[in-house]
PDB file of N, CA and C in Angstrom:
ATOM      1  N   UNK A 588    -150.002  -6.611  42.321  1.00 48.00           N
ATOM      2  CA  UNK A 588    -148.820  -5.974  42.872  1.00 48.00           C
ATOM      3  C   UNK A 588    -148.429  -4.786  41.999  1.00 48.00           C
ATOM      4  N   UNK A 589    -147.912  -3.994  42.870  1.00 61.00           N
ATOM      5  CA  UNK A 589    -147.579  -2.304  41.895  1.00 61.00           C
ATOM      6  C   UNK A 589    -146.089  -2.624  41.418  1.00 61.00           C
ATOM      7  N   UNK A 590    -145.914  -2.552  40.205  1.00 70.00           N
ATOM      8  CA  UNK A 590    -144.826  -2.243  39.837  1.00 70.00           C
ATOM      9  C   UNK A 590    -143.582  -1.114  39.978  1.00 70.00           C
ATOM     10  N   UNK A 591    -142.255  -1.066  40.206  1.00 73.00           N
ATOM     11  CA  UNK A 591    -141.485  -0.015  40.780  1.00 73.00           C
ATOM     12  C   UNK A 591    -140.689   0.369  39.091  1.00 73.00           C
ATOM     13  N   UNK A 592    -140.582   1.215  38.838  1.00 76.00           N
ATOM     14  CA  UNK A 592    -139.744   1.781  37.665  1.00 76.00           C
ATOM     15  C   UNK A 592    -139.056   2.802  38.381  1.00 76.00           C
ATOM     16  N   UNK A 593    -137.789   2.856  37.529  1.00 81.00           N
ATOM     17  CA  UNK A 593    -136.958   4.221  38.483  1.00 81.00           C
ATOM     18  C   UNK A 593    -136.901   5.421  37.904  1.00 81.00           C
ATOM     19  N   UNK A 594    -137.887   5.763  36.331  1.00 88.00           N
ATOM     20  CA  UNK A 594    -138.463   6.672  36.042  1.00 88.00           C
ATOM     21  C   UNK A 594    -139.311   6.279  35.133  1.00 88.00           C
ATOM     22  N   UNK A 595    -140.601   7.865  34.884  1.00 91.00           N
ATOM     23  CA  UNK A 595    -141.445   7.390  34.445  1.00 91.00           C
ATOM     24  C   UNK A 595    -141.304   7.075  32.839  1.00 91.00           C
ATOM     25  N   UNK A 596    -140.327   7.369  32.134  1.00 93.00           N
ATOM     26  CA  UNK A 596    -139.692   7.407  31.090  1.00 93.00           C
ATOM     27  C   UNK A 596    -139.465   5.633  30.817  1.00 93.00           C
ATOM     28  N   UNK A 597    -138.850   4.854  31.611  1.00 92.00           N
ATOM     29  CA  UNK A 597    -139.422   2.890  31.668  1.00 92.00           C
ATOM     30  C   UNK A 597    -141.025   2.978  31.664  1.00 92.00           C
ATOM     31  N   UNK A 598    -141.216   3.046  32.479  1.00 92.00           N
ATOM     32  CA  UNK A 598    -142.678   2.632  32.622  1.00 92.00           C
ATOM     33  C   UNK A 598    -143.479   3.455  31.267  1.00 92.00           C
ATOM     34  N   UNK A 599    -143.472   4.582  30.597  1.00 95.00           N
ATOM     35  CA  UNK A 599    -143.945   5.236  29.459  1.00 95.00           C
ATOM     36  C   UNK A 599    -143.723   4.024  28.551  1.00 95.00           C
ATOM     37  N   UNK A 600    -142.416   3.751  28.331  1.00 95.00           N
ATOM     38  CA  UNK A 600    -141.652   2.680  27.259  1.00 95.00           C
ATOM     39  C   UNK A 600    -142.550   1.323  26.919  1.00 95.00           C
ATOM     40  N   UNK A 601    -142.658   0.731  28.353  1.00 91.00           N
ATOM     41  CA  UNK A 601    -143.226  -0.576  28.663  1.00 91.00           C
ATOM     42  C   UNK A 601    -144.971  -0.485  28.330  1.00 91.00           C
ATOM     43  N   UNK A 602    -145.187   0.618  28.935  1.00 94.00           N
ATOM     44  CA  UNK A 602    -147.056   1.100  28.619  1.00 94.00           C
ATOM     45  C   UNK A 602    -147.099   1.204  26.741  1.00 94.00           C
ATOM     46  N   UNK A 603    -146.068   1.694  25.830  1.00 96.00           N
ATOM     47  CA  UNK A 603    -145.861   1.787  24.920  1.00 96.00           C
ATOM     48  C   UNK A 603    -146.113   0.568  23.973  1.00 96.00           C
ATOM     49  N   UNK A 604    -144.728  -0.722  24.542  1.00 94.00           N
ATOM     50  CA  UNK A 604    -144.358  -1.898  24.003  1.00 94.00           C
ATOM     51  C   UNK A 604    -145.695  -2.664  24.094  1.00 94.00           C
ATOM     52  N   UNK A 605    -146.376  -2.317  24.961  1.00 93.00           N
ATOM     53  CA  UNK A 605    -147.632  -3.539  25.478  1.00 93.00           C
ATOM     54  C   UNK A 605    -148.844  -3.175  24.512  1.00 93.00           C
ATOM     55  N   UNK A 606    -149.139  -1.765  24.377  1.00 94.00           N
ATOM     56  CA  UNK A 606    -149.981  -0.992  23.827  1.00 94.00           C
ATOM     57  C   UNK A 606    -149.396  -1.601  22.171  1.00 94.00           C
ATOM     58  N   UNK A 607    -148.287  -1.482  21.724  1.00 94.00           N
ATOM     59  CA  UNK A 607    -148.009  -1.831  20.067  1.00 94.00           C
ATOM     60  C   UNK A 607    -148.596  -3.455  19.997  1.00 94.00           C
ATOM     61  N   UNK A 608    -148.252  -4.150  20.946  1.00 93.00           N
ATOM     62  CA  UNK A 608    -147.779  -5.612  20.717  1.00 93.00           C
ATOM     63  C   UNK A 608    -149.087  -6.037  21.044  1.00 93.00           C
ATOM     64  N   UNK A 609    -150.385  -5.538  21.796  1.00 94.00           N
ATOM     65  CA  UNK A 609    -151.856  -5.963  21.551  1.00 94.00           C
ATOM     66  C   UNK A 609    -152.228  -5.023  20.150  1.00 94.00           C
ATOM     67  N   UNK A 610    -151.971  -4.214  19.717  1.00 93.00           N
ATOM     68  CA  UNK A 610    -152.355  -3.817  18.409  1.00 93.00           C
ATOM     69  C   UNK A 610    -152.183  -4.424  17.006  1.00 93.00           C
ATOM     70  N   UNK A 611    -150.505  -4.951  16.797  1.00 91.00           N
ATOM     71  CA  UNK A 611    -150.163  -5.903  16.443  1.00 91.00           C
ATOM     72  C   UNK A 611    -150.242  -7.789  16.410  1.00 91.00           C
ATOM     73  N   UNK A 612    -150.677  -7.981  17.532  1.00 91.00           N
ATOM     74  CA  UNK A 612    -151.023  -9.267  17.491  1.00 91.00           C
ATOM     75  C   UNK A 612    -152.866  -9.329  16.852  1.00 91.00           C
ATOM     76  N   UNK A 613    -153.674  -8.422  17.055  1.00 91.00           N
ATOM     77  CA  UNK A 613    -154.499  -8.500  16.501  1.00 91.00           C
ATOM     78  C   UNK A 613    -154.964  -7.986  15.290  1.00 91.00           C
ATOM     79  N   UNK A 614    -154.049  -7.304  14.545  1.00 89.00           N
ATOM     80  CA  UNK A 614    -154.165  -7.215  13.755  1.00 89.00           C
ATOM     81  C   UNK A 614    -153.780  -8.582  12.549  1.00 89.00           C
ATOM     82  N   UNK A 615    -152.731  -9.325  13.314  1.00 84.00           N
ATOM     83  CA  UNK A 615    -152.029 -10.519  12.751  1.00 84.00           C
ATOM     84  C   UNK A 615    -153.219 -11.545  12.574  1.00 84.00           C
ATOM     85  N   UNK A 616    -154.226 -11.728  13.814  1.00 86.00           N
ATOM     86  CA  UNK A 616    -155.103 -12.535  14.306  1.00 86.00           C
ATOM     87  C   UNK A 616    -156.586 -12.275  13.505  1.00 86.00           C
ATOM     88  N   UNK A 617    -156.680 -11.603  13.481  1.00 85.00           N
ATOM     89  CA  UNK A 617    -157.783 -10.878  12.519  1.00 85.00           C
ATOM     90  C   UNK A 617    -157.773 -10.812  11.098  1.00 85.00           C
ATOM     91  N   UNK A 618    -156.875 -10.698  10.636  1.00 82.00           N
ATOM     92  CA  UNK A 618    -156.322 -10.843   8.751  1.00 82.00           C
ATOM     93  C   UNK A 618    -156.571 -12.427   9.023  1.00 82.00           C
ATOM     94  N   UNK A 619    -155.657 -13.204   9.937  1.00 79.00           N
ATOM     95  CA  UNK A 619    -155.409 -14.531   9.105  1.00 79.00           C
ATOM     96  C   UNK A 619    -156.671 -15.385   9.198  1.00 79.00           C
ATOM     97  N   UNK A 620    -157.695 -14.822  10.791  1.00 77.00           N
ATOM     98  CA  UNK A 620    -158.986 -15.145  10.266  1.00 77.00           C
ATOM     99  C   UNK A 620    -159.873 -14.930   8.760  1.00 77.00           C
ATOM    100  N   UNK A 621    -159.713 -13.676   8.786  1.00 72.00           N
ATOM    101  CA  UNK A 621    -160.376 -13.392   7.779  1.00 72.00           C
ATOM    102  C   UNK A 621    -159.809 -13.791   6.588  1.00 72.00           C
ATOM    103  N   UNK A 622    -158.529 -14.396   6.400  1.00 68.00           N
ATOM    104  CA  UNK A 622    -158.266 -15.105   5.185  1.00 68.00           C
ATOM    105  C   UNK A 622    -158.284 -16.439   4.872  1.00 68.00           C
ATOM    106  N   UNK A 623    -158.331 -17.080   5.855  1.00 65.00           N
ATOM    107  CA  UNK A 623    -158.660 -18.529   5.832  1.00 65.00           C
ATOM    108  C   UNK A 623    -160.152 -18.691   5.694  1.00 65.00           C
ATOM    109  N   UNK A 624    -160.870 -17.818   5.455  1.00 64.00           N
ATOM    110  CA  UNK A 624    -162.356 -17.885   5.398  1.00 64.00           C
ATOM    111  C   UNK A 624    -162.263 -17.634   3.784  1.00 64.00           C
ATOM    112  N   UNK A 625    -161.549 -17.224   2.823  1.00 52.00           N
ATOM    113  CA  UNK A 625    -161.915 -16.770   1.545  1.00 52.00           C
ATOM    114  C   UNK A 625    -161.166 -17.630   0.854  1.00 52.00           C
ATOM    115  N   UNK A 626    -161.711 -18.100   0.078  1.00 50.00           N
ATOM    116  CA  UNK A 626    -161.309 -18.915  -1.072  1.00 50.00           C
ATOM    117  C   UNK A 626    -160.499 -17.808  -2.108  1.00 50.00           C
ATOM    118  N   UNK A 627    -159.189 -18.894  -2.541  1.00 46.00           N
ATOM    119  CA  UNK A 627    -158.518 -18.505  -3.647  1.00 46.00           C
ATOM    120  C   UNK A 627    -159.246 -18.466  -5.140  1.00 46.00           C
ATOM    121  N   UNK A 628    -159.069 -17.408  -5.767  1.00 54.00           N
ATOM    122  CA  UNK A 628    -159.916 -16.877  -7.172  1.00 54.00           C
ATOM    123  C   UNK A 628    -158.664 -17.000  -7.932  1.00 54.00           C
ATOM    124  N   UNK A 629    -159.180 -17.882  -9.121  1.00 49.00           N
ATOM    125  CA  UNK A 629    -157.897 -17.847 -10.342  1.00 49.00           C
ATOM    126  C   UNK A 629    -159.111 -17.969 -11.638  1.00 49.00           C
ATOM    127  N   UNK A 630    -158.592 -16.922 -12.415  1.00 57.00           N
ATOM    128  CA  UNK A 630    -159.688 -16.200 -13.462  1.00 57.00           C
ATOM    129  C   UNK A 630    -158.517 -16.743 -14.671  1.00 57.00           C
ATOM    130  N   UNK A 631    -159.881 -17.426 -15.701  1.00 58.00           N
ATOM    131  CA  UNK A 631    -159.331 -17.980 -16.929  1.00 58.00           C
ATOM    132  C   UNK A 631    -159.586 -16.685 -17.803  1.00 58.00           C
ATOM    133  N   UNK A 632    -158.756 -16.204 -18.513  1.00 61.00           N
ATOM    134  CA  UNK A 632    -159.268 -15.156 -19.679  1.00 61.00           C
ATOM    135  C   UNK A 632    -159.542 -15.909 -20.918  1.00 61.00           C
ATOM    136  N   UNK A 633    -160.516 -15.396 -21.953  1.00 64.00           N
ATOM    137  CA  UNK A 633    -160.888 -16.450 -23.012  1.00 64.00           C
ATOM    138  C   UNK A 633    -160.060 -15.777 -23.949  1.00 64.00           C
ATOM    139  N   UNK A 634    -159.347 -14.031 -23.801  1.00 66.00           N
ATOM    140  CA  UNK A 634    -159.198 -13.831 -25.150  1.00 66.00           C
ATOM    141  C   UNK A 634    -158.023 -14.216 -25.404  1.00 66.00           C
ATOM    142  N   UNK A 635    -156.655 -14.444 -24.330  1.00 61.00           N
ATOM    143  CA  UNK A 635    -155.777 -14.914 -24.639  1.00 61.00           C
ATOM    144  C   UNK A 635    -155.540 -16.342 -23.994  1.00 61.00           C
ATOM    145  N   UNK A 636    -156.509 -16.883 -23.668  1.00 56.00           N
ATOM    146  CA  UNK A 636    -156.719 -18.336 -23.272  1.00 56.00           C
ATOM    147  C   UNK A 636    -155.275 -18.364 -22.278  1.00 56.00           C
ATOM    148  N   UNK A 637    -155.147 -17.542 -21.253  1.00 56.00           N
ATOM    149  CA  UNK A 637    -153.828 -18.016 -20.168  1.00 56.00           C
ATOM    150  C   UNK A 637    -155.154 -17.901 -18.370  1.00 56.00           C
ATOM    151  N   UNK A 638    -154.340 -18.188 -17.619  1.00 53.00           N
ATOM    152  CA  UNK A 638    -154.826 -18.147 -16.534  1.00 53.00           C
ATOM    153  C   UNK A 638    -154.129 -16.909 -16.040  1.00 53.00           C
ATOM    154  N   UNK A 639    -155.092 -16.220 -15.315  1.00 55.00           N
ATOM    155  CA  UNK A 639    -155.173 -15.220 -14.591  1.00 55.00           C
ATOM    156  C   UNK A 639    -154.715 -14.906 -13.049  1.00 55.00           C
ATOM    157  N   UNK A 640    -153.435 -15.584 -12.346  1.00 54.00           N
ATOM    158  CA  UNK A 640    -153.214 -15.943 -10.677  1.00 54.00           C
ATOM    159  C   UNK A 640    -153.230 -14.750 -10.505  1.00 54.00           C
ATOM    160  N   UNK A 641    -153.898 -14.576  -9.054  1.00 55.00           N
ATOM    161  CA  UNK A 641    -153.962 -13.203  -8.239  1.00 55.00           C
ATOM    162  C   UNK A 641    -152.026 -13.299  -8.041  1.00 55.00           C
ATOM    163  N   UNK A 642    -152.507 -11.573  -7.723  1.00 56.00           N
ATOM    164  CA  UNK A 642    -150.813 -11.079  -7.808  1.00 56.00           C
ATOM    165  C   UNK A 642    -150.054 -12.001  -6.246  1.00 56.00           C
ATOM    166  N   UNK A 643    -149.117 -12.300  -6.584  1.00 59.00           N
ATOM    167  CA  UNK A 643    -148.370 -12.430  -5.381  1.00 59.00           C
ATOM    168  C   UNK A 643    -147.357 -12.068  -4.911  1.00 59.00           C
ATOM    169  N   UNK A 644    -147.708 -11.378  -3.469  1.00 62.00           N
ATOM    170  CA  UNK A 644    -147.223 -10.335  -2.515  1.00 62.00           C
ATOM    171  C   UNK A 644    -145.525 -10.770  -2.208  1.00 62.00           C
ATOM    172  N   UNK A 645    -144.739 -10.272  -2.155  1.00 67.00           N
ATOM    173  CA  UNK A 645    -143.441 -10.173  -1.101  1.00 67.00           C
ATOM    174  C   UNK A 645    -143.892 -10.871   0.055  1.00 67.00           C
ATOM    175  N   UNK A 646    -142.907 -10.992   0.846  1.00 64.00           N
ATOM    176  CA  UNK A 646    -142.608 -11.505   2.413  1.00 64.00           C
ATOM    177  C   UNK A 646    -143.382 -10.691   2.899  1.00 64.00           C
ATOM    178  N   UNK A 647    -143.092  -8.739   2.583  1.00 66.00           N
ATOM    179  CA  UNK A 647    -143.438  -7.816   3.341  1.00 66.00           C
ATOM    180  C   UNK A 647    -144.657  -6.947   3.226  1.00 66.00           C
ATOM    181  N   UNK A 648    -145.095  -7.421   1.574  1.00 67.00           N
ATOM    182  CA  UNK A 648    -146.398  -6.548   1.731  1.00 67.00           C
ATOM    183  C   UNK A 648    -147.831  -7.378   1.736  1.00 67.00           C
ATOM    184  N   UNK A 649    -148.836  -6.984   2.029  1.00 69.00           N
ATOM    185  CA  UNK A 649    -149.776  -7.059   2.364  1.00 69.00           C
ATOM    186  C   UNK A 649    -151.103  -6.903   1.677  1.00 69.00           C
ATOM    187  N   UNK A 650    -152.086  -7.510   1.248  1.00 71.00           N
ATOM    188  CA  UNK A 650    -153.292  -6.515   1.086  1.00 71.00           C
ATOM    189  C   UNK A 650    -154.496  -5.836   2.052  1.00 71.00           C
ATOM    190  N   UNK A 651    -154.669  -4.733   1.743  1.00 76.00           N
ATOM    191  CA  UNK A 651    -155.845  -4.275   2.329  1.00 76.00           C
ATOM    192  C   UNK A 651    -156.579  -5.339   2.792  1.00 76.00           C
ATOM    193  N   UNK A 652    -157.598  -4.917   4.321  1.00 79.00           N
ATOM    194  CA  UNK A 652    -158.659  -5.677   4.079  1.00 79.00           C
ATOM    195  C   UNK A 652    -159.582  -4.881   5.380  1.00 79.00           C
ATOM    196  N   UNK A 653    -160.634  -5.302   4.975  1.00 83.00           N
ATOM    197  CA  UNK A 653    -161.814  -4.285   5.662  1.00 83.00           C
ATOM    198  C   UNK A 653    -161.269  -4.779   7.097  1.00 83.00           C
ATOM    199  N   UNK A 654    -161.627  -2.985   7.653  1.00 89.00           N
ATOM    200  CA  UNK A 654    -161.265  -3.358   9.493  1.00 89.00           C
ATOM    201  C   UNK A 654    -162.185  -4.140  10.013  1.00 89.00           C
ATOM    202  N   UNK A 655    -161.983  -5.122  11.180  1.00 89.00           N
ATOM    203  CA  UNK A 655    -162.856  -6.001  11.553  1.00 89.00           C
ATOM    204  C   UNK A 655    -162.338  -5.708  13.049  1.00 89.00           C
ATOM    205  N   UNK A 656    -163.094  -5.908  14.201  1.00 93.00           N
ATOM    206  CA  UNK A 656    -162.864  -6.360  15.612  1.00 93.00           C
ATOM    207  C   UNK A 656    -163.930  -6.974  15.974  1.00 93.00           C
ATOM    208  N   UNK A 657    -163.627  -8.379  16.126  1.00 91.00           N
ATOM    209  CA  UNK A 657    -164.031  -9.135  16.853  1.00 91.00           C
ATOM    210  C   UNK A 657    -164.196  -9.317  18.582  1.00 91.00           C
ATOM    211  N   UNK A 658    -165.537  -9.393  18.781  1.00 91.00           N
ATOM    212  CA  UNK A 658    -165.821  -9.318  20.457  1.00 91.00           C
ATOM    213  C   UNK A 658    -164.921 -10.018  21.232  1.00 91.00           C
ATOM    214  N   UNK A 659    -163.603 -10.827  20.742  1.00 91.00           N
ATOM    215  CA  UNK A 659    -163.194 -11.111  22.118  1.00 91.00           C
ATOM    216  C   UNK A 659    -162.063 -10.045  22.014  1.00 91.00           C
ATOM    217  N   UNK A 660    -161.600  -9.531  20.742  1.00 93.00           N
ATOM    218  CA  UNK A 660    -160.793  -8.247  20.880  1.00 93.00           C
ATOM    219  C   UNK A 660    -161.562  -7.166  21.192  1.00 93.00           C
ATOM    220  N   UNK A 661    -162.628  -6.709  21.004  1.00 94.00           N
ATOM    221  CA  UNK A 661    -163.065  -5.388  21.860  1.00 94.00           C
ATOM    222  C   UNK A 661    -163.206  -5.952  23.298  1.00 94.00           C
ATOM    223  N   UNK A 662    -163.423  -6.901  24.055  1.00 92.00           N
ATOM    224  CA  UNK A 662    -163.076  -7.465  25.539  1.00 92.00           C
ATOM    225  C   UNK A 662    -161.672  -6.880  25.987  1.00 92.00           C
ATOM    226  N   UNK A 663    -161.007  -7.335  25.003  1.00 94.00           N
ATOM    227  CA  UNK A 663    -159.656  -6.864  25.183  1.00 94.00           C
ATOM    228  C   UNK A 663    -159.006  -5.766  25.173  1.00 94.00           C
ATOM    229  N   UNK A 664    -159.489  -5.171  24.591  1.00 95.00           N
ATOM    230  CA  UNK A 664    -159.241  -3.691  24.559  1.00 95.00           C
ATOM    231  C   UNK A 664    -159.922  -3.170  25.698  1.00 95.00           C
ATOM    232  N   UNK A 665    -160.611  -3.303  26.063  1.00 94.00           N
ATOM    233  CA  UNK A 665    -161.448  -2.501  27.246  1.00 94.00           C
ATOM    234  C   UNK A 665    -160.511  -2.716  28.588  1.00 94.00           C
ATOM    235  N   UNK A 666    -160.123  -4.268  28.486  1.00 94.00           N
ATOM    236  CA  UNK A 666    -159.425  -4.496  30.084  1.00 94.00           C
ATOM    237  C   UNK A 666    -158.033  -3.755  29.644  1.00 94.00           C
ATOM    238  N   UNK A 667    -157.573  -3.918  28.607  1.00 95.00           N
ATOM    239  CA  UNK A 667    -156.196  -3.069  28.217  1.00 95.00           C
ATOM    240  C   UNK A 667    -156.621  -1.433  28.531  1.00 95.00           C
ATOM    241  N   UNK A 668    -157.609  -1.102  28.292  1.00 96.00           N
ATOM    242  CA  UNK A 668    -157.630   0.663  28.181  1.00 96.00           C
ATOM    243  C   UNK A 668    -157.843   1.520  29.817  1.00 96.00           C
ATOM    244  N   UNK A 669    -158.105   0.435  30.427  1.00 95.00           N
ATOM    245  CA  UNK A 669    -158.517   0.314  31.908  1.00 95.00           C
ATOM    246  C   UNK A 669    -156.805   1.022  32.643  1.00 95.00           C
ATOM    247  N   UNK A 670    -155.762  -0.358  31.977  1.00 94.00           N
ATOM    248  CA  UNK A 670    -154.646  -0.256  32.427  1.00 94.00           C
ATOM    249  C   UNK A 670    -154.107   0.917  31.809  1.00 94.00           C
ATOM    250  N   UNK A 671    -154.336   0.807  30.468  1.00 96.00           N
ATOM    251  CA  UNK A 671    -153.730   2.496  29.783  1.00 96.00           C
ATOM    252  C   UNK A 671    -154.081   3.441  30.429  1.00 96.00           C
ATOM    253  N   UNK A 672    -155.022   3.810  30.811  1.00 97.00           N
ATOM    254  CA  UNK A 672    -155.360   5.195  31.000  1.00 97.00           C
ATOM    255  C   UNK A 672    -154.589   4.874  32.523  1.00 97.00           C
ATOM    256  N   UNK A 673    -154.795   3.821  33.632  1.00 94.00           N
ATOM    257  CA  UNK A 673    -153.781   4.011  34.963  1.00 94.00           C
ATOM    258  C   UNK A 673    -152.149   4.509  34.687  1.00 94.00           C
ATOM    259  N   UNK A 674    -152.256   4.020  33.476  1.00 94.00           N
ATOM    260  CA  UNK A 674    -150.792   4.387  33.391  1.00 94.00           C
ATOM    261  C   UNK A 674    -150.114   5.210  32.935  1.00 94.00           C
ATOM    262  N   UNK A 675    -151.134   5.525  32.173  1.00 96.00           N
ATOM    263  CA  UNK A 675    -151.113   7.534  31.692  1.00 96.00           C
ATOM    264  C   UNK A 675    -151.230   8.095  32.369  1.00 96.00           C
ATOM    265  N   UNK A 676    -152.074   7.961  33.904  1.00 95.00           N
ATOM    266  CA  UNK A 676    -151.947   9.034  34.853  1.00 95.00           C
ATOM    267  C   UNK A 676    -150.298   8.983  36.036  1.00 95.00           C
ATOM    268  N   UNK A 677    -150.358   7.517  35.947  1.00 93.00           N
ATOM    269  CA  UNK A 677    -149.214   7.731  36.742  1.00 93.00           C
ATOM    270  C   UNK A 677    -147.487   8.306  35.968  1.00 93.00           C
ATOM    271  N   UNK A 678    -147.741   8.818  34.561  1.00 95.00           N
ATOM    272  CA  UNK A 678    -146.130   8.621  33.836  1.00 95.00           C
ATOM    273  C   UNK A 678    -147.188  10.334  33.871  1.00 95.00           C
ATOM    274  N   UNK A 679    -147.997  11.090  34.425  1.00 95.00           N
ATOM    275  CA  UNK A 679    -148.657  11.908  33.431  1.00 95.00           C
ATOM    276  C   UNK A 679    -148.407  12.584  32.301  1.00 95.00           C
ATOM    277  N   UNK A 680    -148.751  11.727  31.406  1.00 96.00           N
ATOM    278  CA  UNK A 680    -148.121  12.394  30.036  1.00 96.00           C
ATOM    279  C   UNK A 680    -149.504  12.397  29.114  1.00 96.00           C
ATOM    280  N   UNK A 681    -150.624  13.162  29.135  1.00 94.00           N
ATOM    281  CA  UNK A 681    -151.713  13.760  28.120  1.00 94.00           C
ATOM    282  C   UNK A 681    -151.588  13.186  26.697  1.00 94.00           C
ATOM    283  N   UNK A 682    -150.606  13.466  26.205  1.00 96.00           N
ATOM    284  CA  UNK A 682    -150.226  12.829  24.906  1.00 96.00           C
ATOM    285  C   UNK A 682    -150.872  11.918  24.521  1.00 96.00           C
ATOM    286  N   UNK A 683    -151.128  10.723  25.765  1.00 98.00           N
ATOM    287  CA  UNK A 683    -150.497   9.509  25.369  1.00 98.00           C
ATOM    288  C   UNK A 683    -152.441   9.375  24.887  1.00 98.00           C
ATOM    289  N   UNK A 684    -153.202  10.266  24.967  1.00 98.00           N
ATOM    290  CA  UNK A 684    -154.959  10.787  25.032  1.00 98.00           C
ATOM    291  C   UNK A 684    -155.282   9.805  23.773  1.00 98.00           C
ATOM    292  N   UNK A 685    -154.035  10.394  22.522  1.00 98.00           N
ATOM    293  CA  UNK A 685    -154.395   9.861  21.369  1.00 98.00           C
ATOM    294  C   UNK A 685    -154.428   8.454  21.213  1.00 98.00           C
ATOM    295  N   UNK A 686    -153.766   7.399  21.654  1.00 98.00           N
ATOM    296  CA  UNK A 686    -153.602   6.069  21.406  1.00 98.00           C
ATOM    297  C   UNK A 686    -155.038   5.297  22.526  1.00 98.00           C
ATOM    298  N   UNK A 687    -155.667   6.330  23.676  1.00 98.00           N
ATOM    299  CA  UNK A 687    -156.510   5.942  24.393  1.00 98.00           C
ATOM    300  C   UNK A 687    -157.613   6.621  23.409  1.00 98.00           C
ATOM    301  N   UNK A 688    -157.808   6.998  23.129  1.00 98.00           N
ATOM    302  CA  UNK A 688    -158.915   7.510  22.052  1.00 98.00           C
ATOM    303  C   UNK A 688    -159.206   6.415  20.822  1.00 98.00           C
ATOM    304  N   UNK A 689    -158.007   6.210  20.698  1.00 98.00           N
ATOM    305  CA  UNK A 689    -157.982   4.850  19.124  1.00 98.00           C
ATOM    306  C   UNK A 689    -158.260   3.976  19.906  1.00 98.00           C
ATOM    307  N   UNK A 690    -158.191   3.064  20.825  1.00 98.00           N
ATOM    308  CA  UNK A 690    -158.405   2.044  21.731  1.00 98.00           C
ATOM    309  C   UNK A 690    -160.204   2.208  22.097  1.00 98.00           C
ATOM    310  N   UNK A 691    -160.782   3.321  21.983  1.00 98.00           N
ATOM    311  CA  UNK A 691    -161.789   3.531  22.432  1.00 98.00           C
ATOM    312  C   UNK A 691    -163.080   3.360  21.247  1.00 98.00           C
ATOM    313  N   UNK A 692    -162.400   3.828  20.073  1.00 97.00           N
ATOM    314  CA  UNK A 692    -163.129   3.655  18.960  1.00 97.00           C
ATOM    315  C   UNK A 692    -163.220   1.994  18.276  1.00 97.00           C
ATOM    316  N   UNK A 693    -161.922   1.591  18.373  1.00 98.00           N
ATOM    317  CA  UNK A 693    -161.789   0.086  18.488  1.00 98.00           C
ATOM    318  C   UNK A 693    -163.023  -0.691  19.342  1.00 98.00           C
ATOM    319  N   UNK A 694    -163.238  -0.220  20.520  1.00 97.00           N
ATOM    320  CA  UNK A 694    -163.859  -0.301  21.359  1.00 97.00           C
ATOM    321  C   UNK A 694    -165.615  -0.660  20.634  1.00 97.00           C
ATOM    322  N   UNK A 695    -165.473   0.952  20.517  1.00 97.00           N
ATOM    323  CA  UNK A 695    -166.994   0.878  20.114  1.00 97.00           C
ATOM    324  C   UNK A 695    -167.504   0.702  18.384  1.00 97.00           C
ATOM    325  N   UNK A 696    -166.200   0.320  18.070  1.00 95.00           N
ATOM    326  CA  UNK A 696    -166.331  -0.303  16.679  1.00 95.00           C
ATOM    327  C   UNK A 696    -167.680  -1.091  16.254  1.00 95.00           C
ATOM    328  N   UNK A 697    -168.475  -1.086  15.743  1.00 89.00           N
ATOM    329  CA  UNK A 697    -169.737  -1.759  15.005  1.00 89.00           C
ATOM    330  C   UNK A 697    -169.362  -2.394  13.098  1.00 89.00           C
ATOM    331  N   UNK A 698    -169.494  -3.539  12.702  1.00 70.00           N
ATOM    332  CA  UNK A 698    -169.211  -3.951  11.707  1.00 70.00           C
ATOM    333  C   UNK A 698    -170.571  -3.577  10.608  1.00 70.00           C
TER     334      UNK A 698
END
C-alpha cells in the first residue's frame, strides 16, 4: 500500500529516521558480535609486578573496531536501498545521492 504524507518534507523525515535507525542498529549488532567473539586480555607487568586491566570506557565512549558487514546486513541494505532510492525520487531531493552511495558501498563491501 502507498503511503499519503501531506508534504514531501514528512516523508524526507521518515525516509531519514528509517535510513539512521538501520545504520544504527547494525552497527550496535555488529560490534557486539564482534565482541563477544574476543576474549578479555589482562597483561601482568614484571617490572612493577601490578596487573595491567585494559582501559575502561564511559557509558558513552567506545572503541574502534574494524568495519565488518555481514551477509545478512548487506541483504539488508540492498532491500533498504531499493526503497531509498523510491523515495528519493518521489520527495525529489538529489542530495539525498550521498547516503544512497554509502548504502551501496556497504553493499559491495568485501572483508
Amino acid at each position: 500500500s502507498t503511503n499519503y504524507y501531506s508534504n514531501t518534507g514528512i516523508r524526507k523525515g521518515i525516509l531519514l529516521i528509517n535510513y539512521v535507525t538501520l545504520l544504527k542498529q547494525w552497527i550496535v549488532n555488529e560490534r557486539q558480535h564482534n565482541i563477544n567473539r574476543k576474549p578479555i586480555t589482562i597483561i601482568f607487568n614484571d617490572i612493577d609486578k601490578k596487573f595491567l586491566f585494559p582501559h575502561t570506557l564511559s557509558e558513552w565512549e567506545r572503541q574502534s573496531s574494524p568495519l565488518v558487514v555481514s551477509d545478512i546486513y548487506q541483504e539488508l541494505f540492498k532491500k533498504f536501498l531499493d526503497y531509498f532510492q523510491t523515495e528519493m525520487l518521489e520527495v525529489n531531493d538529489p542530495n539525498l545521492k550521498q547516503e544512497a552511495d554509502l548504502l551501496k558501498l556497504l553493499i559491495e563491501y568485501k572483508k
